[in-house]
Every structure is written in C-alpha cells, then in structure tokens.
Amino acid sequence: MKAAFMYGAGDVRIEEIDKPVIMRDTDAIVRMVRACVCGSDLHPYRSMPKSDQGVPMGHELIGIVEETGSAVSTVTAGDFVIAPFAFQDNTCVFCREGMQTACIHGGWYGTPETGGLQAEYARIPLADGSLVKVPDVDPDTAPADLLASLLTLSDVYLTGYHGAFMGEVTSEKTVTVIGDGAVGLSAVLASRQLGAQRIILMGRHQNRTDLGKEFGATDVVPERGDEGIAHVLDLTGGEGTHVVIEAVGLMPAYLQACGVIRPGGMISRIGVPQYEEAPIGFGSLFGKNARLAGGPAPVRAYIEEAIPKVLNAEIHPGKVFDETLGLDEVAKGYGDMNDRQALKVMIRP
Amino acid sequence: MKAAFMYGAGDVRIEEIDKPVIMRDTDAIVRMVRACVCGSDLHPYRSMPKSDQGVPMGHELIGIVEETGSAVSTVTAGDFVIAPFAFQDNTCVFCREGMQTACIHGGWYGTPETGGLQAEYARIPLADGSLVKVPDVDPDTAPADLLASLLTLSDVYLTGYHGAFMGEVTSEKTVTVIGDGAVGLSAVLASRQLGAQRIILMGRHQNRTDLGKEFGATDVVPERGDEGIAHVLDLTGGEGTHVVIEAVGLMPAYLQACGVIRPGGMISRIGVPQYEEAPIGFGSLFGKNARLAGGPAPVRAYIEEAIPKVLNAEIHPGKVFDETLGLDEVAKGYGDMNDRQALKVMIRP
C-alpha cells in the first residue's frame, strides 16, 4: 500500500509499504476514505533535519473498517468511522475526565510502531476508544462536502472547539482568535457555536478571513504585534477580550494574546507551541489575573456531540478544505499549504 | 505619626511623618487598629537596592474611620473597617467582573502618593470601594483572635481563598498547596472551605505544617524538587492533583507545580512571581492540558462573604499570626519573618 513519509524539511515522499495487520486484539485496520495535511505537519516540514529514516505522516482520517481484533466490540468490518488524531482507550481515569489526549494507554500516530494516517490503510490501536462510527452515511455516495466536514472531526474543527471550550466561551464573553489558519477559523466557528456574539479574528489573508466572517467573526484585525494589540484594544474600549484563542503556536502570537487578554480572561492555546519558555510573570499574565489553558485537543470527548451537527448541516467545518489531492500528490499538498496556496489539503486514496 | 519605610534590603525604619489628610472627596482617613507584615514584603526586604528615598510599607489594615471626604457614603467616622490590600472603586467594569485588583481607577499602597498601611493613620483612596465595614464589633473590647482573623481578610486569608477559587477547588477535586507560609496555610483553609477532601501540603516546617493540618491538610510532603514531585505522585497513584496552589512565587515552586499537576488540572499562583519567563510549552503545561491561573487577589470580591464566617467563628484564619509587635518594633517583625522565627507578624499601633 501507499503511505506518506517525511525525510526532512520539504521532503515528503509516498512509498510502497506492507499493509498493516492486526497486532493486538484491540486493533482495527481501517481503509482510508479521506485523510488530510495538518498545520502541525508544517512545523517538521519547515525544520526537520534530513534523515535516512522516514517518519510516517498523518493523523487525521475517515475510513471504512476492514478488520477488527478479537477484543474490539464497538466497531465492525464495513463501518464508516472517524479516527480522532490521538488514540486512547476512552476508559482510563483521564479519559473519563475528558482528557483523552492524556490517556494512560494512548498515544500518537506517526511513530514507527503505529504508522501515519496519510496512507491507504491504517492500524488503529485501542479501536473501541479510538474509532467513532458515523451512522447512516455511505462514503461512496455521500456528498464531498459532508465527507470534508466529517473529516474535520478527526482534528481541526474539534481542535478549534477545544480552544473555545477551554477558553470557556459563552454568549456573555468577547473572543479574540489569533491566526487565520484552518484551526483558527475552526475556533471562530466553535466560538460561535458556544454562543459568542463578538469574535475578533486576527489574520491578514483575505480569502481566509472571509471564511472566518462566514464562520462568525464580527471583526477582522489584519495588523500584528503591538499594532494588532492596539487595534483589538481599540475595538474593545481598551478592555481586551474575555477569551483569546491562540491558534498559531509561535511566540509572537502568544505575546499578542497577552496583550489583548482582558483582566481575569482566559488565553486558550491550540497552536502547538514552538517554544518552551514564555512570559507568565507580573508583567504578562499574573498582574492582571489572566489565565492560560489549552493543549492537544481531546477530540474523543467532543466528537459524539459534533457528528449530528455535521449530519444535520448545522455546521459546515469542512469549508476549511480548499484543495483535494490524491495520496500520490501529498507532497504537493504540503508545499501548497506551506506556501499558503492552500488553506488545508484533503487527501483521497 | 509613625510609619514604616524601607531603605534597602534588611533596612526597615519607623519614622515620624505628617498625619495624612483628605486629598480627594472620595478619600477616608483611618486610624490603624492592627496592621501586619506580608510575605510579599520580604521580597524587597531581601533584594531592594539601598536608597536615600524610603519606600512606605504595608498594605494590610483594620482600623477606625477618622474622617471621610464629602463624596464618601458607605462608611463614616467611627466605623470599624477592613481595608483590602489594593484600593478600587468597586464599580468599574473589571470590578463588576470580580477583578478589583484590575480596577481602572484603583492601585496599590506603598507608593509615595498613597503611603503604606504600616502606620498609625492611613489615607484610603476611593473609600466607598476600598473599605468594608465590620458590623457590631468594637475593636477596643473584641478578643485578640477575632481581630487577628478580621485582619487576615485584608489580604492573607483571602489571597489563599483566591488561590483556591481560581484553582476551581470543589469537593470532587484533589489539591496540592505548595508553600507552608501564611498564604499557603490560608490556601489550605480556603480549599477546605470550598469542600476539598484531599489536600496535600508541601512544606517542611513542622510548626507550620501542623497548623496546615489543623486547617485541613490531609497529607504533608516535606521534600522539594523532584523528590517532592515523586512523593506527591506516589500519594496520588501517579496521577497528580486536579488543583495546585502555588503560594511561594519562586521558580522551583512553579516547576514543582508543573510536576504534580494532573492532566487538565489548574495551577493557581498566589505567590507573587519573582520571575517573568517560565516553561509553558509542550513539556510543561501544554502537553497535558494543564492550566494556569492566579494573580493579585481581588479581596474585595470575597470579603463580604468571609466576614460573617469569621464573626460566627466558622473559620479562624488569624491563627497564622504567631507574633504581635508594636509599630515601633516593625523592623524586628520583618527580621523574624525573614529568619522564619515568625510565620506572620501582627502590628499594634
């Protein structure tokens, strides 16, 4: 079968490898219907040292169950499923607290053992916890936009949702979303879903911020840095917003968040931080009782509530996909996203 | 009148200065009944560069209103009052959101303009927002322990309460309190008040941790650093606690907090951070969705609910005071607290 591997910055290849097999009785094998490229894949695409050993890529997937291990009980061959971007048993103490990305028995795709999901087939560990069946949809006949929206429940939309949820967005609170990538736009849509009336989107790519407006952004701030902070403060009577969702992961975005957060407000980070140390002392967070939340989204905690909203066409998070490529062309997908020629690239088998 | 000033590390002096006068029609003049020395006063006591200009000290006070400006309506001469450690109008948009330490018109004591509260008299700006009347108590005849407990509502107990409140302590959550100073012990008592059943106190001074147990700590961990983290993890089945209240303000305490916080948990800081940058990336907070809260306590938001608990003897937060000195002896009070001869020093006129 074909699968995507990264060998260094800018070097993504499709290779022919063995089809995965059941290794544990809790595994399932899933045939990919759609996969995609994640903004977080672009970090290694820009910085990974050259390597002789390719890293298997991809962690977003909808597909058809081909085979299940003997201990799997919630999905069966032929089921149409979504795979959250991390695997988990969904029964451990942290899973039960809604923190499935901290599952004691869970882990990440893209390792030599587990493989990546930009592939024709995938081995899904702990399938009972890691696959969620989509009822009454035949992927062979379903509309393309429905498949796209279901695919976002694997990661991008529910990562945006996690940002809004951990940011404690309500209809009473003002929100700033930093970043007009697919995750930032998803955070706009999720904030609207949680009732926010005022959503300021910080982004400067008009085709993206236009989608942000369609998703619910009420204001767009194209400036960055101090100028961007000043603009948001100006829009909010100098007060800042109750919630800031930081959907970039770079230090300048974090500093913007500190600049526009209201006293007592919540900065919720969903861009994977490309830094370890950052200001959190009196001059940044502490002095104004600003709070900080966020991390890898426990998609599994949110997915069951989100599926009907997609099936009922209440939300259309799949609009973040603006390019679809065959698996053979995945390298072009990385390049297009990296060059901002594409917002988010969907992959067909 | 007499007032305390700091001229550099280890150099606190009582000086004779003019009694303060009403400067704005929203001011009140208060005669000190009790004041005290704060753990946060010890930071400059250890590090302040020598200066010819003394810094007025103190921000905790109970006293009798002597005189009020013409615009003051909620307190009047003769009232027995508590002064929260920051002043505020208690009407601005941030005050109404419970963030009085971010009051648009508020500020801090200990500036040349406002003066300190380790003094015979104090000018209290925005008296309607910054003084809270204690009903039916005559400080001349009230028991010493009642005065002590009322004094803690000026800062230390309600700072501990803020830590527990922002940490979102409930009866369902486990709590670690880092630091056995007066603020840490207050956080233990407040966590108990908010229903916590399991409170692990990290501290190594037995007289202090004994008071912590009396306040509600169920476990005491004397070790620090990696050893302390391992001990807390051991006590919690490797899971860490849902809440960590960091009541020290130094980097090693913050790192301990990161080490013992449970995935999805809340680190609530009430020790004034003596650092600006700290780890918050994937390896510390982000990877496990740990959250961060805290800042200067909006005492004003909590004080009205706390006064009856003290008057009804439901709580005895004044037990953190283990030494009482006259204002003339305040320098000894700083020294005793710095040398850990005293947990917290109360000041009489």
XYZ file of C-alpha atoms in Angstrom:
698
model
C 0.000 0.000 0.000
C 0.987 3.665 -0.343
C 1.888 5.793 2.661
C 3.451 9.227 3.205
C 6.837 9.656 4.894
C 8.895 12.726 5.710
C 12.675 12.562 5.318
C 13.489 16.130 6.259
C 12.321 19.691 5.761
C 10.449 19.968 2.473
C 10.924 16.268 1.685
C 7.679 14.263 1.779
C 7.513 11.024 -0.210
C 4.911 8.407 -0.987
C 6.280 4.922 -0.546
C 5.020 1.431 -1.105
C 4.973 -0.465 2.193
C 3.277 -3.525 3.631
C -0.365 -3.145 4.508
C -0.717 -3.013 8.305
C -2.015 -6.065 10.149
C -3.748 -6.621 13.470
C -1.009 -6.728 16.105
C -3.137 -6.675 19.267
C -6.656 -7.933 19.767
C -7.765 -4.351 20.436
C -6.569 -3.132 16.999
C -8.609 -2.405 13.905
C -7.474 -1.999 10.308
C -9.149 0.902 8.515
C -9.171 1.698 4.798
C -8.732 5.405 4.266
C -11.606 7.296 2.624
C -10.166 10.744 3.271
C -7.097 11.967 5.137
C -5.526 15.404 5.228
C -2.495 17.534 5.996
C -2.424 19.346 9.329
C -0.968 22.741 10.140
C 1.122 20.963 12.765
C 2.656 18.826 9.976
C 4.142 22.038 8.611
C 6.392 22.506 11.650
C 8.598 19.485 10.740
C 8.093 20.329 7.049
C 9.974 23.548 7.800
C 12.512 22.320 10.315
C 13.073 18.537 10.308
C 16.741 17.580 9.899
C 17.499 15.313 6.957
C 17.177 11.668 7.885
C 17.647 8.276 6.197
C 14.739 7.027 8.261
C 11.438 8.414 7.028
C 8.834 9.464 9.584
C 5.309 8.183 8.812
C 2.957 11.151 8.462
C -0.668 11.985 9.059
C -3.073 11.744 11.996
C -6.471 12.648 10.515
C -8.696 10.043 8.931
C -12.157 8.925 7.990
C -12.439 5.426 6.604
C -14.038 2.016 6.442
C -13.223 -0.652 8.998
C -11.649 -3.609 7.204
C -10.884 -5.910 10.085
C -11.007 -5.856 13.863
C -9.122 -7.653 16.609
C -10.999 -10.188 18.684
C -11.435 -7.822 21.652
C -12.984 -4.993 19.619
C -16.707 -4.624 20.245
C -17.906 -1.165 19.200
C -16.984 -1.212 15.501
C -17.026 -3.956 12.925
C -15.915 -4.538 9.341
C -17.765 -2.229 6.945
C -18.439 0.538 9.477
C -17.741 4.090 8.372
C -15.646 5.684 11.121
C -13.768 8.771 12.207
C -10.381 8.384 13.916
C -9.567 11.132 16.410
C -5.991 12.305 15.914
C -4.742 10.546 19.052
C -5.601 7.017 20.108
C -6.961 6.230 23.574
C -8.826 3.545 25.465
C -11.510 6.099 26.428
C -11.929 4.290 29.750
C -8.943 5.307 31.893
C -9.212 7.866 34.671
C -8.011 10.751 32.498
C -10.280 9.742 29.593
C -13.230 9.724 31.976
C -12.304 13.288 32.948
C -12.435 14.342 29.280
C -8.653 14.421 28.870
C -8.303 11.624 26.320
C -5.061 13.049 24.917
C -3.557 12.172 28.313
C -4.867 8.585 28.180
C -2.623 6.312 30.206
C -2.665 3.727 27.402
C -2.986 6.134 24.494
C -0.544 7.768 22.133
C 0.071 9.499 18.838
C 0.150 8.422 15.220
C 3.237 8.985 13.140
C 5.573 6.692 15.060
C 7.346 3.702 13.500
C 5.178 1.371 15.584
C 1.794 2.947 14.880
C 2.396 4.468 11.479
C 0.748 7.528 9.974
C -2.757 8.086 8.642
C -1.750 9.604 5.295
C -1.843 6.079 3.934
C -4.213 3.701 2.156
C -4.674 1.651 5.304
C -4.032 2.273 8.955
C -3.723 0.192 12.065
C -5.789 1.864 14.776
C -4.764 0.820 18.303
C -7.425 0.565 21.032
C -10.109 0.676 18.357
C -13.023 0.733 20.811
C -11.746 4.023 22.176
C -10.148 5.353 19.025
C -12.771 4.950 16.315
C -16.206 6.530 16.307
C -18.839 5.163 13.973
C -20.745 7.577 11.739
C -24.280 6.263 11.435
C -26.245 6.110 8.181
C -23.596 7.514 5.846
C -22.238 5.649 2.841
C -18.953 7.299 1.943
C -19.238 6.080 -1.652
C -22.362 8.136 -2.238
C -22.078 10.876 0.393
C -21.593 14.433 -0.877
C -17.997 15.638 -0.921
C -18.728 18.472 1.494
C -20.214 16.085 4.045
C -17.097 13.913 3.925
C -14.983 17.053 4.304
C -16.909 18.163 7.377
C -16.782 14.709 8.941
C -13.034 14.630 8.344
C -12.627 17.852 10.365
C -13.987 15.990 13.394
C -10.790 13.959 13.352
C -8.818 17.022 14.399
C -9.110 20.532 13.016
C -12.664 21.540 13.897
C -12.617 19.850 17.271
C -9.211 21.357 17.989
C -10.823 24.722 17.353
C -13.694 23.610 19.554
C -11.260 22.609 22.302
C -9.800 26.112 22.149
C -13.221 27.668 22.618
C -14.267 25.123 25.255
C -11.132 25.501 27.360
C -11.362 29.247 26.841
C -14.788 28.985 28.492
C -16.520 30.852 25.679
C -20.129 31.797 26.417
C -22.609 34.206 24.930
C -21.572 36.752 27.571
C -17.922 36.811 26.569
C -15.916 38.539 23.886
C -13.397 36.447 21.968
C -10.215 37.097 20.005
C -8.934 34.341 17.728
C -5.287 34.723 16.729
C -4.480 33.040 13.427
C -6.465 32.600 10.231
C -5.285 29.076 9.514
C -7.738 26.200 9.457
C -7.535 25.771 13.246
C -8.102 29.467 13.897
C -11.097 29.545 11.572
C -12.430 26.420 13.264
C -12.068 28.206 16.607
C -14.178 31.045 15.217
C -16.900 28.609 14.195
C -16.722 26.817 17.545
C -16.880 30.102 19.480
C -19.999 30.996 17.538
C -21.429 27.570 18.361
C -20.785 28.256 22.048
C -22.741 31.480 21.710
C -20.104 34.194 21.374
C -21.574 37.388 19.936
C -18.311 39.244 19.419
C -15.444 37.389 17.747
C -12.386 39.323 16.622
C -10.254 37.393 14.139
C -6.601 38.397 13.850
C -5.457 37.407 10.376
C -4.317 39.073 7.188
C -5.200 36.688 4.357
C -8.468 37.965 2.989
C -9.689 34.689 1.482
C -9.223 33.150 4.919
C -10.669 35.970 6.974
C -13.652 35.989 4.590
C -14.308 32.384 5.579
C -13.786 33.484 9.173
C -16.577 36.014 8.747
C -18.795 33.325 7.257
C -17.989 31.196 10.337
C -18.962 34.038 12.685
C -16.130 36.545 13.064
C -17.539 40.017 13.681
C -14.271 41.912 13.266
C -11.040 41.261 11.404
C -7.731 42.717 12.582
C -5.009 42.315 9.963
C -2.226 44.008 11.934
C 0.227 42.017 14.047
C 2.353 42.718 17.112
C 1.858 45.968 19.024
C -0.188 47.406 16.184
C -2.516 44.417 16.246
C -2.835 44.605 20.043
C -3.651 48.308 19.822
C -6.317 47.619 17.209
C -8.033 44.947 19.343
C -7.887 47.176 22.426
C -9.362 49.980 20.361
C -12.223 47.707 19.262
C -12.929 46.767 22.886
C -12.827 50.140 24.577
C -9.326 49.442 25.850
C -10.524 46.408 27.810
C -9.367 43.444 25.714
C -11.459 40.308 25.288
C -12.520 37.747 27.892
C -11.141 34.904 25.794
C -8.182 34.736 23.445
C -7.766 31.588 21.367
C -4.165 31.365 20.173
C -4.152 29.151 17.084
C -0.618 29.673 15.798
C 1.900 28.308 18.290
C 4.646 30.861 17.710
C 5.916 33.318 20.342
C 4.668 36.494 18.611
C 1.141 35.047 18.676
C 1.467 34.267 22.391
C 2.664 37.801 23.089
C -0.304 39.152 21.126
C -2.555 37.016 23.300
C -1.037 38.507 26.463
C -1.580 41.973 25.013
C -5.272 41.615 24.213
C -6.459 39.440 27.099
C -8.807 41.149 29.488
C -8.081 41.071 33.246
C -9.245 37.709 34.545
C -9.609 36.413 30.984
C -8.523 33.082 29.541
C -5.855 32.580 26.894
C -6.540 29.214 25.296
C -3.743 27.805 23.164
C -4.404 25.301 20.408
C -1.416 26.016 18.177
C 1.307 23.584 19.268
C 3.848 25.864 20.993
C 7.147 26.059 19.139
C 8.729 27.406 22.347
C 9.053 26.101 25.881
C 9.667 29.257 27.952
C 7.490 32.347 27.709
C 6.492 35.320 29.863
C 3.972 34.481 32.584
C 5.078 36.830 35.398
C 3.592 40.004 36.818
C 4.022 41.951 33.587
C 2.260 39.434 31.354
C -0.283 37.090 32.991
C -0.064 37.405 36.777
C -0.594 41.147 37.191
C -3.981 41.027 35.514
C -5.027 37.569 36.666
C -5.009 36.383 33.072
C -5.351 32.611 32.822
C -3.832 30.131 30.413
C -5.318 26.909 29.074
C -5.041 24.611 26.103
C -3.166 21.648 24.775
C -3.737 18.725 22.430
C -7.486 18.512 21.890
C -9.258 15.521 23.407
C -11.281 15.183 20.205
C -12.825 11.975 21.541
C -14.550 13.991 24.269
C -16.339 16.228 21.785
C -16.901 14.064 18.719
C -20.176 12.379 19.623
C -21.889 15.725 20.110
C -20.382 17.118 16.913
C -21.311 14.320 14.481
C -25.065 15.068 14.465
C -24.382 18.773 13.973
C -22.471 17.910 10.814
C -25.024 15.339 9.650
C -27.847 17.838 10.221
C -25.895 20.506 8.326
C -25.935 22.795 11.364
C -22.231 23.420 10.835
C -20.008 23.127 7.779
C -16.493 22.964 9.212
C -15.291 21.188 6.063
C -15.154 24.556 4.292
C -11.585 24.859 5.578
C -10.553 22.404 2.848
C -9.801 24.276 -0.359
C -7.772 21.655 -2.176
C -8.165 17.890 -2.657
C -5.328 15.730 -3.903
C -4.686 12.055 -4.423
C -2.405 10.312 -1.964
C 0.254 10.225 -4.699
C 0.249 14.021 -4.706
C 0.548 14.522 -0.932
C 3.955 16.195 -1.280
C 2.300 18.919 -3.365
C -0.258 19.292 -0.587
C 2.437 20.049 1.972
C 4.053 22.508 -0.400
C 0.791 24.263 -1.207
C -0.073 24.650 2.474
C 3.419 25.796 3.327
C 3.315 28.384 0.506
C -0.184 29.416 1.620
C -1.512 28.388 -1.776
C -3.904 26.160 0.134
C -5.600 26.640 3.490
C -5.964 22.907 4.159
C -5.459 19.974 1.819
C -7.691 16.893 1.801
C -6.246 13.589 0.598
C -8.133 10.932 -1.383
C -6.848 7.358 -1.615
C 2.538 59.990 63.307
C 4.721 56.892 62.992
C 5.032 54.962 59.733
C 7.314 52.224 58.389
C 9.701 52.800 55.499
C 12.184 50.547 53.752
C 15.523 51.946 52.639
C 17.014 48.790 51.206
C 17.382 45.096 51.888
C 17.122 44.451 55.606
C 16.632 48.133 56.408
C 13.159 48.959 57.723
C 12.717 52.082 59.841
C 9.907 53.736 61.734
C 9.770 57.440 61.015
C 7.747 60.354 62.264
C 5.801 61.905 59.379
C 2.769 64.129 58.936
C -0.581 62.504 59.531
C -2.311 62.007 56.191
C -5.143 64.314 55.202
C -8.122 64.047 52.867
C -6.826 64.885 49.393
C -9.879 63.931 47.321
C -13.511 63.913 48.317
C -13.531 60.118 47.882
C -10.769 59.597 50.494
C -11.065 58.458 54.069
C -8.558 58.694 56.915
C -8.353 55.530 59.013
C -6.659 55.038 62.368
C -4.856 51.712 62.440
C -6.071 49.117 64.941
C -3.926 46.297 63.558
C -1.613 46.039 60.577
C 0.837 43.308 59.633
C 3.841 42.247 57.612
C 3.193 40.337 54.379
C 5.268 37.572 52.834
C 5.448 39.748 49.742
C 7.153 42.458 51.857
C 10.010 40.002 52.291
C 10.920 40.086 48.603
C 12.175 43.711 48.775
C 13.458 43.017 52.313
C 15.837 40.552 50.677
C 16.637 42.370 47.450
C 15.873 46.109 47.500
C 18.862 48.231 46.493
C 19.888 50.816 49.067
C 18.088 54.097 48.577
C 18.016 57.559 50.161
C 14.311 57.630 49.498
C 12.411 55.340 51.828
C 9.539 53.318 50.424
C 6.378 53.428 52.595
C 5.477 49.889 53.640
C 2.402 47.852 54.442
C -0.894 47.105 52.712
C -2.956 45.230 55.325
C -5.101 47.061 57.840
C -8.091 47.038 60.102
C -8.949 50.324 61.732
C -11.384 53.028 62.733
C -12.554 55.627 60.260
C -11.494 59.051 61.491
C -12.714 61.267 58.711
C -14.273 60.916 55.287
C -14.318 63.043 52.161
C -17.568 64.672 51.162
C -18.299 62.096 48.447
C -17.912 59.050 50.706
C -21.244 57.464 51.569
C -20.721 53.859 52.751
C -18.512 54.453 55.791
C -18.447 57.194 58.347
C -16.305 58.377 61.258
C -16.190 55.751 63.995
C -16.827 52.745 61.757
C -14.629 49.715 62.257
C -13.372 48.721 58.823
C -11.151 46.355 56.874
C -9.040 47.730 54.029
C -8.404 45.224 51.215
C -4.739 45.362 50.197
C -5.479 47.198 46.960
C -7.792 50.153 46.559
C -10.563 50.205 43.964
C -13.787 51.991 43.131
C -15.637 48.645 43.109
C -17.878 49.993 40.350
C -15.807 49.864 37.149
C -16.267 47.187 34.525
C -13.446 44.998 35.856
C -14.584 45.400 39.474
C -18.050 44.281 38.432
C -16.463 41.164 36.927
C -14.793 40.384 40.273
C -11.354 41.588 39.178
C -10.993 44.513 41.589
C -7.195 44.348 41.522
C -7.501 45.427 37.878
C -9.769 48.384 38.766
C -9.393 51.125 36.184
C -9.183 53.732 38.953
C -7.547 51.553 41.586
C -3.997 50.988 42.691
C -1.584 49.784 45.354
C -0.492 51.066 48.727
C 3.175 51.699 49.378
C 3.664 54.479 46.868
C 4.824 57.980 47.811
C 1.389 59.326 46.915
C -0.742 56.796 48.757
C 1.609 55.780 51.548
C 1.787 52.480 53.372
C -0.532 50.887 55.905
C 2.140 50.004 58.485
C 1.427 53.396 60.014
C -0.703 54.967 62.722
C -3.009 56.522 60.164
C -3.661 55.902 56.509
C -5.315 57.747 53.684
C -7.593 55.310 51.876
C -8.431 56.390 48.318
C -11.854 55.562 46.865
C -13.080 54.756 50.351
C -16.516 53.563 49.233
C -14.868 50.791 47.253
C -11.835 50.288 49.443
C -13.173 50.000 52.979
C -15.597 47.380 54.209
C -17.406 47.969 57.471
C -17.381 45.205 60.099
C -20.738 45.296 61.857
C -21.193 45.041 65.619
C -17.559 44.745 66.623
C -15.851 47.164 68.989
C -12.126 46.736 68.434
C -11.376 48.062 71.922
C -13.186 45.129 73.531
C -13.029 42.453 70.817
C -10.945 39.343 71.563
C -7.439 39.411 70.118
C -8.071 36.326 67.985
C -11.125 37.916 66.394
C -9.111 40.986 65.444
C -6.409 38.710 64.051
C -8.882 36.813 61.899
C -10.526 40.001 60.645
C -7.095 41.347 59.745
C -6.471 38.313 57.507
C -9.432 39.405 55.372
C -7.333 42.382 54.313
C -5.030 40.076 52.376
C -3.593 36.772 53.523
C -6.648 34.590 54.025
C -8.477 35.957 51.026
C -5.327 35.629 48.936
C -5.346 31.970 49.908
C -9.044 31.918 49.079
C -8.349 33.476 45.681
C -5.862 30.680 45.008
C -8.468 28.052 45.794
C -11.245 29.911 43.959
C -9.236 30.446 40.772
C -7.981 26.889 41.084
C -11.655 25.877 40.910
C -11.447 23.752 44.042
C -14.519 21.630 44.695
C -15.287 18.631 46.845
C -14.559 16.390 43.837
C -11.011 17.619 43.360
C -7.665 16.835 44.928
C -5.461 19.781 45.861
C -1.747 20.346 46.390
C -0.679 23.521 48.179
C 2.966 24.441 47.646
C 4.389 26.529 50.484
C 3.768 26.497 54.218
C 3.904 30.253 54.661
C 0.855 32.141 55.882
C -0.585 32.355 52.335
C -0.102 28.655 51.707
C -1.754 27.731 55.005
C -4.589 30.126 54.182
C -4.976 28.330 50.847
C -5.316 25.062 52.735
C -8.081 26.518 54.908
C -9.816 28.026 51.878
C -9.598 24.765 49.931
C -11.238 23.023 52.856
C -13.925 25.714 52.905
C -14.561 25.021 49.220
C -15.048 21.364 50.052
C -11.741 19.704 49.160
C -11.395 16.315 50.835
C -7.757 15.668 49.902
C -5.276 18.491 50.463
C -1.561 17.769 50.183
C 0.586 20.475 51.782
C 4.170 20.764 50.539
C 6.188 22.300 53.354
C 8.935 21.332 55.747
C 8.471 23.477 58.843
C 6.624 21.311 61.285
C 5.065 24.077 63.368
C 3.636 25.442 60.139
C 2.536 22.164 58.622
C 0.887 21.312 61.959
C -1.260 24.426 61.549
C -1.819 23.305 57.979
C -3.216 20.030 59.281
C -5.443 21.923 61.686
C -6.648 23.973 58.690
C -7.455 20.814 56.736
C -4.327 19.385 55.102
C -4.625 15.610 54.847
C -1.019 14.943 53.821
C 2.263 16.761 54.322
C 5.133 16.409 51.857
C 8.363 17.854 53.240
C 10.564 17.057 50.229
C 11.177 19.582 47.480
C 12.058 19.437 43.798
C 11.980 16.095 42.006
C 11.790 14.244 45.311
C 8.765 16.276 46.360
C 7.100 15.732 42.979
C 7.707 11.985 43.240
C 6.184 11.939 46.725
C 3.004 13.731 45.612
C 2.687 11.473 42.557
C 3.135 8.494 44.837
C 0.347 9.765 47.109
C -1.970 10.159 44.108
C -1.411 6.893 42.283
C 0.859 8.642 39.805
C -1.937 10.952 38.672
C -1.114 14.273 40.348
C -3.789 16.562 41.783
C -6.562 18.428 39.977
C -5.510 21.709 41.575
C -2.117 23.020 42.602
C -1.999 26.259 44.562
C 1.486 27.741 44.279
C 1.959 30.042 47.275
C 5.664 30.810 47.050
C 6.418 32.770 43.886
C 9.846 31.308 43.163
C 10.753 29.248 40.089
C 11.403 25.963 41.942
C 7.866 26.144 43.346
C 6.450 26.739 39.859
C 8.381 23.760 38.497
C 7.042 21.639 41.363
C 3.545 22.753 40.400
C 4.124 21.634 36.795
C 5.371 18.306 38.102
C 2.389 17.455 40.289
C -0.475 18.903 38.242
C -2.860 16.346 36.843
C -3.708 16.407 33.107
C -6.329 19.093 32.597
C -5.694 20.447 36.090
C -5.296 24.036 37.232
C -2.154 25.579 38.672
C -3.249 28.629 40.646
C -0.486 31.033 41.616
C -0.816 33.356 44.577
C 2.837 33.830 45.414
C 3.964 36.946 43.548
C 6.220 35.514 40.806
C 9.844 36.542 41.203
C 10.415 35.590 37.566
C 8.904 36.686 34.282
C 9.697 33.782 31.916
C 8.939 30.166 32.764
C 8.236 26.886 30.967
C 4.730 26.652 29.487
C 5.368 24.628 26.319
C 4.616 21.050 25.363
C 6.866 19.577 28.043
C 5.383 21.516 30.957
C 1.792 22.757 30.596
C 0.607 22.282 27.008
C 1.242 18.549 26.577
C -1.076 17.661 29.430
C -3.562 20.488 29.009
C -2.553 21.862 32.394
C -3.997 25.299 33.021
C -2.592 28.316 34.824
C -4.424 30.937 36.856
C -3.807 33.401 39.638
C -2.673 36.899 40.330
C -3.208 39.613 42.913
C -6.289 38.603 44.868
C -9.400 40.726 44.368
C -10.029 40.598 48.128
C -12.919 42.997 47.714
C -14.788 40.353 45.731
C -14.635 37.831 48.555
C -14.661 39.887 51.733
C -18.373 40.339 52.302
C -18.932 36.596 52.286
C -15.933 35.990 54.560
C -16.714 38.490 57.333
C -19.694 36.540 58.746
C -17.668 33.310 58.674
C -15.097 34.987 60.908
C -17.691 36.649 63.142
C -19.512 33.320 63.544
C -16.222 31.577 64.330
C -16.677 29.180 61.406
C -13.070 29.861 60.404
C -10.080 31.089 62.384
C -7.670 32.284 59.717
C -5.995 34.584 62.265
C -4.080 31.583 63.590
C -1.407 32.383 61.021
C -0.279 35.230 63.289
C 2.248 33.945 65.797
C 3.828 37.206 66.875
C 2.443 40.632 67.714
C 4.648 43.701 67.906
C 4.176 47.397 68.383
C 4.619 49.627 65.345
C 7.935 50.793 66.830
C 9.201 47.218 66.573
C 8.153 46.572 62.978
C 11.779 46.143 61.848
C 12.057 43.191 64.228
C 8.892 41.787 62.658
C 10.476 41.795 59.207
C 13.596 40.173 60.578
C 11.686 37.495 62.476
C 9.624 36.582 59.413
C 12.698 36.613 57.188
C 14.544 34.349 59.638
C 11.446 32.131 59.912
C 11.275 32.903 63.615
C 7.743 34.083 62.948
C 5.142 32.845 60.475
C 3.337 36.174 60.275
C 3.704 39.271 62.426
C 0.787 41.426 63.523
C 1.392 45.102 64.289
C -0.318 47.120 67.001
C -0.293 50.934 66.965
